mmCIF file of C-alpha atoms in Angstrom:
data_model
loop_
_atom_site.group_PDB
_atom_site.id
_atom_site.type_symbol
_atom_site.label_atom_id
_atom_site.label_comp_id
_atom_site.label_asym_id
_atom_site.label_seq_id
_atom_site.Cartn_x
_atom_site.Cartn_y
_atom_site.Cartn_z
ATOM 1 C CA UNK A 146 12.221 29.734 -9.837
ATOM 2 C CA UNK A 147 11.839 31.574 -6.193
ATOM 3 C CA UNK A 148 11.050 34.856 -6.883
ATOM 4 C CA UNK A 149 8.857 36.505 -3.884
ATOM 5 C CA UNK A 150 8.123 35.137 -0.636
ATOM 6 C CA UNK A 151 5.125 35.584 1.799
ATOM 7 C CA UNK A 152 4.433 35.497 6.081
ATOM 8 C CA UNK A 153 1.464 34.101 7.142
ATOM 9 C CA UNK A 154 -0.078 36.451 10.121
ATOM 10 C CA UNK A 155 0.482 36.034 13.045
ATOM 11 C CA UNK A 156 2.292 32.407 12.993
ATOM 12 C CA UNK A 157 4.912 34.366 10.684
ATOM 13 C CA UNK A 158 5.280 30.972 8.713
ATOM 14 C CA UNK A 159 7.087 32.077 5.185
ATOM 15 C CA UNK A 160 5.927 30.740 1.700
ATOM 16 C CA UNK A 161 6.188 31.138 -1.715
ATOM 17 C CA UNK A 162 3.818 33.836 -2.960
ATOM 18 C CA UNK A 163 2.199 31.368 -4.888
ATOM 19 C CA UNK A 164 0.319 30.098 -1.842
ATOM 20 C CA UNK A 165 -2.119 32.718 -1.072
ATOM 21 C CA UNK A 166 -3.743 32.186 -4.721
ATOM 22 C CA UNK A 167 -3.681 28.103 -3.585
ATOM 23 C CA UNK A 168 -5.398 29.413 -0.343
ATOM 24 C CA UNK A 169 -8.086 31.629 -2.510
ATOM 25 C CA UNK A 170 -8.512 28.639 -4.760
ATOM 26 C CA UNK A 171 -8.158 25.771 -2.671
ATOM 27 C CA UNK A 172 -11.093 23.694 -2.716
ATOM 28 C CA UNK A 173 -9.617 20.473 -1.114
ATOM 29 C CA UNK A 174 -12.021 18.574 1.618
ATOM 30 C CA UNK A 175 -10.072 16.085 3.790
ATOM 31 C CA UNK A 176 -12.040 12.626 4.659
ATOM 32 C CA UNK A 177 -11.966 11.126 7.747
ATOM 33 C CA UNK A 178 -9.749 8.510 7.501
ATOM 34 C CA UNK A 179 -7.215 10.689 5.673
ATOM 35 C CA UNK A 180 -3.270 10.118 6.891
ATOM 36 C CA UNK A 181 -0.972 13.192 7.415
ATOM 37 C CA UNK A 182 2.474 13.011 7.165
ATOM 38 C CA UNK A 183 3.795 16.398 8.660
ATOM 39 C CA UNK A 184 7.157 17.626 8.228
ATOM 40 C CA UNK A 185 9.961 20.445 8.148
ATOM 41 C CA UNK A 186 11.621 20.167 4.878
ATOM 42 C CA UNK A 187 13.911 17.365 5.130
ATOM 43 C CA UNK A 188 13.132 15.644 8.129
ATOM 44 C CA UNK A 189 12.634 11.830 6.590
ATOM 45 C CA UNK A 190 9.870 12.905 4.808
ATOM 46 C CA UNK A 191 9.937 11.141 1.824
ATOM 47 C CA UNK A 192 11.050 7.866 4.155
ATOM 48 C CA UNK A 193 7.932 8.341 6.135
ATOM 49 C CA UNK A 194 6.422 8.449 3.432
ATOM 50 C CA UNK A 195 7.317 5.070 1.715
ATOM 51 C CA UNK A 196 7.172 3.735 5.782
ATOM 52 C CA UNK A 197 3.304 4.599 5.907
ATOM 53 C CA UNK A 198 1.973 3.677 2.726
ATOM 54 C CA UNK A 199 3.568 0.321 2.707
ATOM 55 C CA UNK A 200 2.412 -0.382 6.024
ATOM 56 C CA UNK A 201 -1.719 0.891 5.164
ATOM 57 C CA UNK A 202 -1.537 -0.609 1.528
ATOM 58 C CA UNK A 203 0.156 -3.712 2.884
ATOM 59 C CA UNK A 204 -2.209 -6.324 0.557
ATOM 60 C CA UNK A 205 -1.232 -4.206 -2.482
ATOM 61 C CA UNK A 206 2.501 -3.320 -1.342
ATOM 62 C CA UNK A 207 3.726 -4.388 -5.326
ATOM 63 C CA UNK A 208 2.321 -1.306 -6.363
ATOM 64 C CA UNK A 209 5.372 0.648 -4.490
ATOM 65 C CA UNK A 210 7.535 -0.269 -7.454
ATOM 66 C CA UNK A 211 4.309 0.196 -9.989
ATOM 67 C CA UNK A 212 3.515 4.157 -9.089
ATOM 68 C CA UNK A 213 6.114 6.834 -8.007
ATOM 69 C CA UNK A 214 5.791 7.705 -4.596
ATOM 70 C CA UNK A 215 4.771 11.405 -4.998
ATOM 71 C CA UNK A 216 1.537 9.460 -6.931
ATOM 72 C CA UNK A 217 0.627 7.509 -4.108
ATOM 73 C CA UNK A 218 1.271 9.869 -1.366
ATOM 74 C CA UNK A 219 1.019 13.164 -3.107
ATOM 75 C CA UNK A 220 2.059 16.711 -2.208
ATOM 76 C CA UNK A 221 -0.694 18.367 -0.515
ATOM 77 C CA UNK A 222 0.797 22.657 -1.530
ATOM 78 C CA UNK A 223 2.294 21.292 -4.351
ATOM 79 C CA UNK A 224 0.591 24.112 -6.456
ATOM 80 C CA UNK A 225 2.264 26.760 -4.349
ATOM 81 C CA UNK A 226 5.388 25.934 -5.746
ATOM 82 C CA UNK A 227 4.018 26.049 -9.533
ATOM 83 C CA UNK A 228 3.609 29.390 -10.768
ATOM 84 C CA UNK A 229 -0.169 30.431 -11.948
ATOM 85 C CA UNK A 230 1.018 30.437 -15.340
ATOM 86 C CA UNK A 231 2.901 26.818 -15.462
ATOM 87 C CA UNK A 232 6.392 25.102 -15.083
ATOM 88 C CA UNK A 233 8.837 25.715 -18.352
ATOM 89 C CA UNK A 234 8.955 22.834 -20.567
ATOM 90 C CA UNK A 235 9.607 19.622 -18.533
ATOM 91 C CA UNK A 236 9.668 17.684 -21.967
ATOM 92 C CA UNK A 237 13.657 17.549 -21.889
ATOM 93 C CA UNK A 238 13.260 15.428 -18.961
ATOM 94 C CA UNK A 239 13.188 11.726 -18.640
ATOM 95 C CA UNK A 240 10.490 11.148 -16.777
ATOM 96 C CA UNK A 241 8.814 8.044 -15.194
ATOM 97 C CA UNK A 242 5.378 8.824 -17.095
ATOM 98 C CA UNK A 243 3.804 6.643 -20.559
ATOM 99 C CA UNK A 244 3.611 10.419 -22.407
ATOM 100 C CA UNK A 245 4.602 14.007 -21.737
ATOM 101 C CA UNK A 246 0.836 14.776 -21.598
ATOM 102 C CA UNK A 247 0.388 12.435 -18.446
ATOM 103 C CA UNK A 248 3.669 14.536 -16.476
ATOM 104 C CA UNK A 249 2.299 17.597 -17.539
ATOM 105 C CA UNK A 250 -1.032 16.649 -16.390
ATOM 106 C CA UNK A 251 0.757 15.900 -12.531
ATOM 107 C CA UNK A 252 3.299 18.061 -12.575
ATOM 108 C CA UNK A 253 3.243 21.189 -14.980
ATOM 109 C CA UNK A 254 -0.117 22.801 -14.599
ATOM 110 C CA UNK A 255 -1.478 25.058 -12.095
ATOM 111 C CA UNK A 256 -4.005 23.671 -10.076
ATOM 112 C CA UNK A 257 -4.079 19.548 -10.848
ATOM 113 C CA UNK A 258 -2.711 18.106 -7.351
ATOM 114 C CA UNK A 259 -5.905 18.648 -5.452
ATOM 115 C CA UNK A 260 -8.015 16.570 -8.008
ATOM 116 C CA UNK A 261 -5.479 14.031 -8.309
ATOM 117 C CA UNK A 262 -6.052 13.895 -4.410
ATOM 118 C CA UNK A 263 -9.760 13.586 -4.715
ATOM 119 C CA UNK A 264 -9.301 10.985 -7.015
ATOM 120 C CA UNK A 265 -7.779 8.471 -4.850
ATOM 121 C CA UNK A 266 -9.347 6.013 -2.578
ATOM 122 C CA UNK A 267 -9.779 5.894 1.077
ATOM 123 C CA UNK A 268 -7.662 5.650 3.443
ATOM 124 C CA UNK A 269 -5.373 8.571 1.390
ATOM 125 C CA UNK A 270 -1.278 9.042 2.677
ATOM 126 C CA UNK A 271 -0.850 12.928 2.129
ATOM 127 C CA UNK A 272 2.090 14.830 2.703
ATOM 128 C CA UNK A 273 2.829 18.288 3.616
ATOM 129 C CA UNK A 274 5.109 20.890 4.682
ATOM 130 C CA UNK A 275 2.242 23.302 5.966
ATOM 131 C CA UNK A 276 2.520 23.106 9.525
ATOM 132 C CA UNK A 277 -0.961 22.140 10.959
ATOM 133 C CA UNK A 278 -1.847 25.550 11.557
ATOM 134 C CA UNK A 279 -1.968 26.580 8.050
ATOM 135 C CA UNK A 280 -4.320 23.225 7.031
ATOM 136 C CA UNK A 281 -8.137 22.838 6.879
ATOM 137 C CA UNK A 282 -9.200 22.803 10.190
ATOM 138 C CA UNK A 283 -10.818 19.115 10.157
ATOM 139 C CA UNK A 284 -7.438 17.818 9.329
ATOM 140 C CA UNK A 285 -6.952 17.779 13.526
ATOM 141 C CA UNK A 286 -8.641 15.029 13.820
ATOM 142 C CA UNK A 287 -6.847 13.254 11.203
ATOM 143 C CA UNK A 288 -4.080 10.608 11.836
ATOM 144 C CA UNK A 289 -0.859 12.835 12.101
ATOM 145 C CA UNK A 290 2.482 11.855 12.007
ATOM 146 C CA UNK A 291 5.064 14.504 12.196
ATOM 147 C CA UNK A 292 8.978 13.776 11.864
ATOM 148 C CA UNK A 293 11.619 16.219 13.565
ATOM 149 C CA UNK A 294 15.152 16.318 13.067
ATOM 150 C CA UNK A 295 18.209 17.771 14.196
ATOM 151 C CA UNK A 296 18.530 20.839 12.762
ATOM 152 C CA UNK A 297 22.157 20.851 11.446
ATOM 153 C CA UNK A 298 21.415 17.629 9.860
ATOM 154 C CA UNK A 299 18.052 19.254 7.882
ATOM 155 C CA UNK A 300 19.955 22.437 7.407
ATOM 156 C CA UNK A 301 22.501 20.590 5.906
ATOM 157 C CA UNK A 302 20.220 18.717 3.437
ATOM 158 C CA UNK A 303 17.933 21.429 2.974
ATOM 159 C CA UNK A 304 20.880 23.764 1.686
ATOM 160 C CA UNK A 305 21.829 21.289 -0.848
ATOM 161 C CA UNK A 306 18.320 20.296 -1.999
ATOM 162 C CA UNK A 307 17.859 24.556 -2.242
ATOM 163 C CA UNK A 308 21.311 25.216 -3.998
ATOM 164 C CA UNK A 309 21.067 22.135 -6.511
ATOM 165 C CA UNK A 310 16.939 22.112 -7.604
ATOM 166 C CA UNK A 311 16.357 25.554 -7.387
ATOM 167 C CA UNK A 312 18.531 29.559 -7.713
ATOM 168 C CA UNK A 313 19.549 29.797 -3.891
ATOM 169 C CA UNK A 314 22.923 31.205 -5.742
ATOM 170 C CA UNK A 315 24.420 32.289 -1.727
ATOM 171 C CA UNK A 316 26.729 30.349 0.254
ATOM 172 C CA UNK A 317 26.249 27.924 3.217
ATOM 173 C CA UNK A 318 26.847 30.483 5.781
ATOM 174 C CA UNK A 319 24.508 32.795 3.977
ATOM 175 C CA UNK A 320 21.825 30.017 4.376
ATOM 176 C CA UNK A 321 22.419 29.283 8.135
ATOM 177 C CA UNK A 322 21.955 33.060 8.627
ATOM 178 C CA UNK A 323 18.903 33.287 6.544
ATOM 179 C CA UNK A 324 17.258 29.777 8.845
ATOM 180 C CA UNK A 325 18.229 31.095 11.884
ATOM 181 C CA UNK A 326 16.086 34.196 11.271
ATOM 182 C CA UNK A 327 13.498 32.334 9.897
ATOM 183 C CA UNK A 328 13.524 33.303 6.219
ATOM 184 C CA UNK A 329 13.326 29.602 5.016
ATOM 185 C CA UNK A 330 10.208 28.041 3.148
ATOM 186 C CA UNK A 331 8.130 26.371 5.276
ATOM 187 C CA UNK A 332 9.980 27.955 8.591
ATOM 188 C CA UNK A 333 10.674 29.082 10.864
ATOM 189 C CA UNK A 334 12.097 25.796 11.846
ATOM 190 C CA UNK A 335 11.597 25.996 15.728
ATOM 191 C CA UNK A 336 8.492 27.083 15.781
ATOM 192 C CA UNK A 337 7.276 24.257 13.340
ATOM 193 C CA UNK A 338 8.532 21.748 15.278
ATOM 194 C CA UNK A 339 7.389 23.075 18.701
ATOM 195 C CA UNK A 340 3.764 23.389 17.170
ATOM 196 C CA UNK A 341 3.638 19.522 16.634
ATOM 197 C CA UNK A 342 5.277 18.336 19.851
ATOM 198 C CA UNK A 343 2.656 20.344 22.151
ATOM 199 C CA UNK A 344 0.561 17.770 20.209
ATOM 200 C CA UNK A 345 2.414 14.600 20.755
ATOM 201 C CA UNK A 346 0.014 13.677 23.428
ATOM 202 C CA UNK A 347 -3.067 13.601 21.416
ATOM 203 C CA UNK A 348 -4.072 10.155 20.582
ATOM 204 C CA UNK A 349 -4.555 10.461 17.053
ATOM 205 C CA UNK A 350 -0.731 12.061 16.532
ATOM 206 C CA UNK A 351 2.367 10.029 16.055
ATOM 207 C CA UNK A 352 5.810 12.428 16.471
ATOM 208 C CA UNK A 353 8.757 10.742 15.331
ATOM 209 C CA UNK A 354 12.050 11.597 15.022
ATOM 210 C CA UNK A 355 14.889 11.146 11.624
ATOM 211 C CA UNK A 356 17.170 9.832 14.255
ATOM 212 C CA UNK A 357 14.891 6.816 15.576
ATOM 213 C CA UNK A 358 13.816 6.052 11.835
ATOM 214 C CA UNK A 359 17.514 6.161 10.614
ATOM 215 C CA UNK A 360 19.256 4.147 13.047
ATOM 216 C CA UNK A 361 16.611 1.638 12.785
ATOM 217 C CA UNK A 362 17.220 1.536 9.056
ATOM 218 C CA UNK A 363 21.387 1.874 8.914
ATOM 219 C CA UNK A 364 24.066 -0.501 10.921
ATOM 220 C CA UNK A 365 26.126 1.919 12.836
ATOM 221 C CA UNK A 366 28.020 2.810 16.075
ATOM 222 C CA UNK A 367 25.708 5.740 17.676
ATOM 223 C CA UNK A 368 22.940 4.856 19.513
ATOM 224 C CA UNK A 369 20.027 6.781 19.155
ATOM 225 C CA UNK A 370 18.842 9.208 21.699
ATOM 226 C CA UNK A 371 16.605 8.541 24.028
ATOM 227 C CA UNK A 372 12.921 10.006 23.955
ATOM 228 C CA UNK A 373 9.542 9.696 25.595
ATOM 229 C CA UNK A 374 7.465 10.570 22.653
ATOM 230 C CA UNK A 375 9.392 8.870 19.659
ATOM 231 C CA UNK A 376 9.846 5.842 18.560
ATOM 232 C CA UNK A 377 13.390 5.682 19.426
ATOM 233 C CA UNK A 378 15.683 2.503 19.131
ATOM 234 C CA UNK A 379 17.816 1.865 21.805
ATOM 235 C CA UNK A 380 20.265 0.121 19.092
ATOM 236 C CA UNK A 381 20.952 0.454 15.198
ATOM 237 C CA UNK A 382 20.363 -3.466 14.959
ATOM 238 C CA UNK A 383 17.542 -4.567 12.701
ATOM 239 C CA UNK A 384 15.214 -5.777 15.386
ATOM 240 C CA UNK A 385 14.509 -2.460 16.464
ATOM 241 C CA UNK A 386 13.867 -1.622 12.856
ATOM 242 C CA UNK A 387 11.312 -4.717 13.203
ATOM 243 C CA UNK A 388 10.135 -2.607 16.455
ATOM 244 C CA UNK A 389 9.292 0.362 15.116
ATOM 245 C CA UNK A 390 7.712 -0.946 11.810
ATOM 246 C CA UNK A 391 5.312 -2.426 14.862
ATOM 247 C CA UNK A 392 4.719 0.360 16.334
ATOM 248 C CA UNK A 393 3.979 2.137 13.320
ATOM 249 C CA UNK A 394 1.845 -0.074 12.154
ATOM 250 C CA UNK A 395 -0.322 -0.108 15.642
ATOM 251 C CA UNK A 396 -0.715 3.483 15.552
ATOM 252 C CA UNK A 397 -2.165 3.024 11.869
ATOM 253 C CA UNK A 398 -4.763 0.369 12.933
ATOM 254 C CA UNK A 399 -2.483 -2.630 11.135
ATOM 255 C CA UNK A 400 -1.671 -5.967 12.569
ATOM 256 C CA UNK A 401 1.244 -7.236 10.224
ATOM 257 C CA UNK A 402 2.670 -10.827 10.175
ATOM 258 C CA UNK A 403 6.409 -10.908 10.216
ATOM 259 C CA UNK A 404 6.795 -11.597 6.161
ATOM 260 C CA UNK A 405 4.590 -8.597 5.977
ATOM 261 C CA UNK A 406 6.845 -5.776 8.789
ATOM 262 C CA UNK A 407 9.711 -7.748 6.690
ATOM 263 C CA UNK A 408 8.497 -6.631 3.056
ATOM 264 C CA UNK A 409 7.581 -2.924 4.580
ATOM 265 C CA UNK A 410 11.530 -2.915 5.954
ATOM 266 C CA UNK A 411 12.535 -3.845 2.271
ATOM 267 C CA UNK A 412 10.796 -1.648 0.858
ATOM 268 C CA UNK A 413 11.793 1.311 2.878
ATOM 269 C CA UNK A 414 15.171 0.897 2.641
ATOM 270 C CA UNK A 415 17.695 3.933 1.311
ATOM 271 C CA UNK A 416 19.023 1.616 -1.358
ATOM 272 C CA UNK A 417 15.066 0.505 -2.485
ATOM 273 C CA UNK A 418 14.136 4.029 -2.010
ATOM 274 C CA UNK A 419 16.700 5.076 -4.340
ATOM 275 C CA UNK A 420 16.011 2.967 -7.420
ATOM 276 C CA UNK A 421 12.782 4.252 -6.949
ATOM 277 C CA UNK A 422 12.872 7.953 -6.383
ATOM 278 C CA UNK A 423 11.748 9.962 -9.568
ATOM 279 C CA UNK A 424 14.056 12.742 -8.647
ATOM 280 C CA UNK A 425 17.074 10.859 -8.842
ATOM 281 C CA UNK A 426 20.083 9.762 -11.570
ATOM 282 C CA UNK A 427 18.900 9.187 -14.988
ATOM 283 C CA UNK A 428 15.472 8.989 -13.808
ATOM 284 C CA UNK A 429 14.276 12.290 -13.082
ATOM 285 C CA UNK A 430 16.555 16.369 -13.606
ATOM 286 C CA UNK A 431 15.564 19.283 -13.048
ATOM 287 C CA UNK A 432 19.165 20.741 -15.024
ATOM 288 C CA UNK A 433 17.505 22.843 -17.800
ATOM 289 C CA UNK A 434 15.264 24.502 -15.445
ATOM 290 C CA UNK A 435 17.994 25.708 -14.100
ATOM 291 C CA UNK A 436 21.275 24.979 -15.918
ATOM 292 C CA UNK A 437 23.986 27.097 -13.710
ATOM 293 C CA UNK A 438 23.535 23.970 -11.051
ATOM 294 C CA UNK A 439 25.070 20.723 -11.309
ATOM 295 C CA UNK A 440 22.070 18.073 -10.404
ATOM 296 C CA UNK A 441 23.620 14.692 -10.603
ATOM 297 C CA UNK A 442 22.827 14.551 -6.299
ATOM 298 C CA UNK A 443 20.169 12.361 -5.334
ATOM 299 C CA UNK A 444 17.035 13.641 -4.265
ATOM 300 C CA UNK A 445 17.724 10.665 -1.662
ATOM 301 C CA UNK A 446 20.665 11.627 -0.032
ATOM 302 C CA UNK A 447 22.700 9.459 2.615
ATOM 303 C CA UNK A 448 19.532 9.066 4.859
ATOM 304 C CA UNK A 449 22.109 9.112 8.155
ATOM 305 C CA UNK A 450 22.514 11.002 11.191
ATOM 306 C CA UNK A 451 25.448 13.092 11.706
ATOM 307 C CA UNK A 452 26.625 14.564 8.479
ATOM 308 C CA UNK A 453 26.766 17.421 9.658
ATOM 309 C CA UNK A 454 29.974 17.069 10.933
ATOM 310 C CA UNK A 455 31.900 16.700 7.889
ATOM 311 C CA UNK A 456 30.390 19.862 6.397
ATOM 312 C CA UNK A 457 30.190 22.409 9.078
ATOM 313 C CA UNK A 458 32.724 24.306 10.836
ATOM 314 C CA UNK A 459 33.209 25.512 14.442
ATOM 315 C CA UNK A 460 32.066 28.645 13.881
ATOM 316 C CA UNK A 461 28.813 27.419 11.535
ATOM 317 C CA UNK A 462 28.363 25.187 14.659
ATOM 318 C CA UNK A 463 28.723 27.318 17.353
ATOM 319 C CA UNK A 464 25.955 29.749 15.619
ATOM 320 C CA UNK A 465 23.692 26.845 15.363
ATOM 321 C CA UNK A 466 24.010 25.849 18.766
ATOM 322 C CA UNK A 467 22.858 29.192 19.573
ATOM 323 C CA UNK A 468 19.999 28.833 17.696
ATOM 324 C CA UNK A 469 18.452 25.478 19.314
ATOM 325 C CA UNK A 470 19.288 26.483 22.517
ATOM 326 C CA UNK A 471 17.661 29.426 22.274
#
């Protein structure tokens, strides 16, 4: 599917070529009460995701098992991933939709995700990968929340989400090398980050980190680190998940009772989040778009810190250490 890339000038922020036609064309106006969710490809986006629009739809959280998550908080440059002329055929897919009219209508065609955005209600949940740079300008004075991660952990994911839903056909050292110089959708990593934490100060930005979120969220030995700007737990025990559901829900102007912060933690949860995801099992392949990959791996992966170190090797380490500390 990835046939030409772009940089933007002079952030030198790489993209699918698709995306200067979604810039020509874009006609998207954000409101003011509009909710950003801003991150680096998998960073806990999609668990952010979930997080936030439980916690602002609250009094209608049933619909989170109703409508797919990608409906409710939809994919801001989704078009720049959808060539001008269409998708293939997505009818060999089981899909969560009534008819293949409906998917096509979402997914298929050029050009539908910004009316599907204008068509929802106030306060909207958008997500994007465009650092915040490359958005409208107003969206600054949005609500913002960006989620970092550790690199080798993201790399790790990202590699596998690359090499199973799409024609990345090099190896995992070939990727690494690629990252670390920047030639990565949506990258370069360190400078997408680093843009968002010289904002972490600004009142109407939340920065959060996969770490804080997953060891809230997952019984487990680490403890996570320590940070002045996260919401980082102290301890993987559940009532810092409790915590930071709080805290969440403060910076987004909500007061929950405890069944409520309990039903958002349900709901959140890797396991819920699973049976849920429309990208995932039975539910939802991409396989005949691109039949040399096997993609029975979920979408939703293990949603825990530390992976890395059962996939890399010194030296893949060593280079990546490099690279952050640098």
């Amino acid at each position: 599917m990835v046939t030409k890339f772009i940089r933007s000038i002079p952030d030198g922020y790489v993209m699918l070529a698709y995306y200067s036609e979604f810039q020509k064309k874009n006609t998207f106006k954000p409101r003011e009460d509009d909710i950003w969710i801003v991150t680096f490809l998998r960073s806990g986006t999609t668990w952010t995701q979930e997080l936030t629009w439980c916690i602002v739809n609250i009094d209608e959280i049933e619909d989170a098992r109703k409508f797919p998550l990608w409906f409710r908080t939809p994919f801001y440059e989704w078009d720049c991933l959808v060539p001008p002329d269409g998708l293939p055929d997505l009818s060999q897919l089981a899909i969560p939709f009534d008819t293949i009219e409906e998917a096509d209508k979402h997914f298929q065609k050029h050009g539908n995700m910004v009316p599907h955005l204008e068509s929802l209600p106030s306060p909207r949940v958008i997500k994007t990968h465009l650092p915040i740079s490359l958005l409208p300008p107003e969206v600054r004075k949005n609500k913002i929340i960006y989620v970092s991660r550790n690199p080798k952990d993201s790399g790790i994911s990202y590699y596998s989400l690359f090499h199973t839903f799409d024609s990345f056909m090099g190896t995992l050292d070939d990727f690494i090398e690629q990252s670390i110089h920047g030639i990565s959708l949506w990258g370069p990593h360190w400078k997408h980050v680093r843009e968002h934490w010289e904002m972490r100060n600004e009142p109407n930005v939340c920065f959060l980190t996969f770490e804080s979120l997953c060891y809230d969220f997952h019984i487990g030995k680490l403890k996570a680190p320590r940070s002045g700007f996260a919401f980082t737990a102290t301890n993987p025990h559940r009532q810092n998940a409790i915590e930071e559901i709080e805290r969440l829900a403060r910076f987004l102007g909500k007061d929950l009772t405890q069944e409520q912060t309990k039903a958002v933690e349900e709901e959140a949860s890797i396991e819920r989040m699973r049976e849920k995801s429309p990208v995932t099992e039975s539910n939802y392949r991409w396989k005949h778009l691109n039949p040399s990959r096997d993609t029975a791996e979920s979408f939703i992966r293990g949603g825990r810190v530390g992976g890395w170190r059962n996939v890399l090797d010194e030296d893949q380490v060593e280079k990546i250490d490099k690279y952050i500390r640098e």
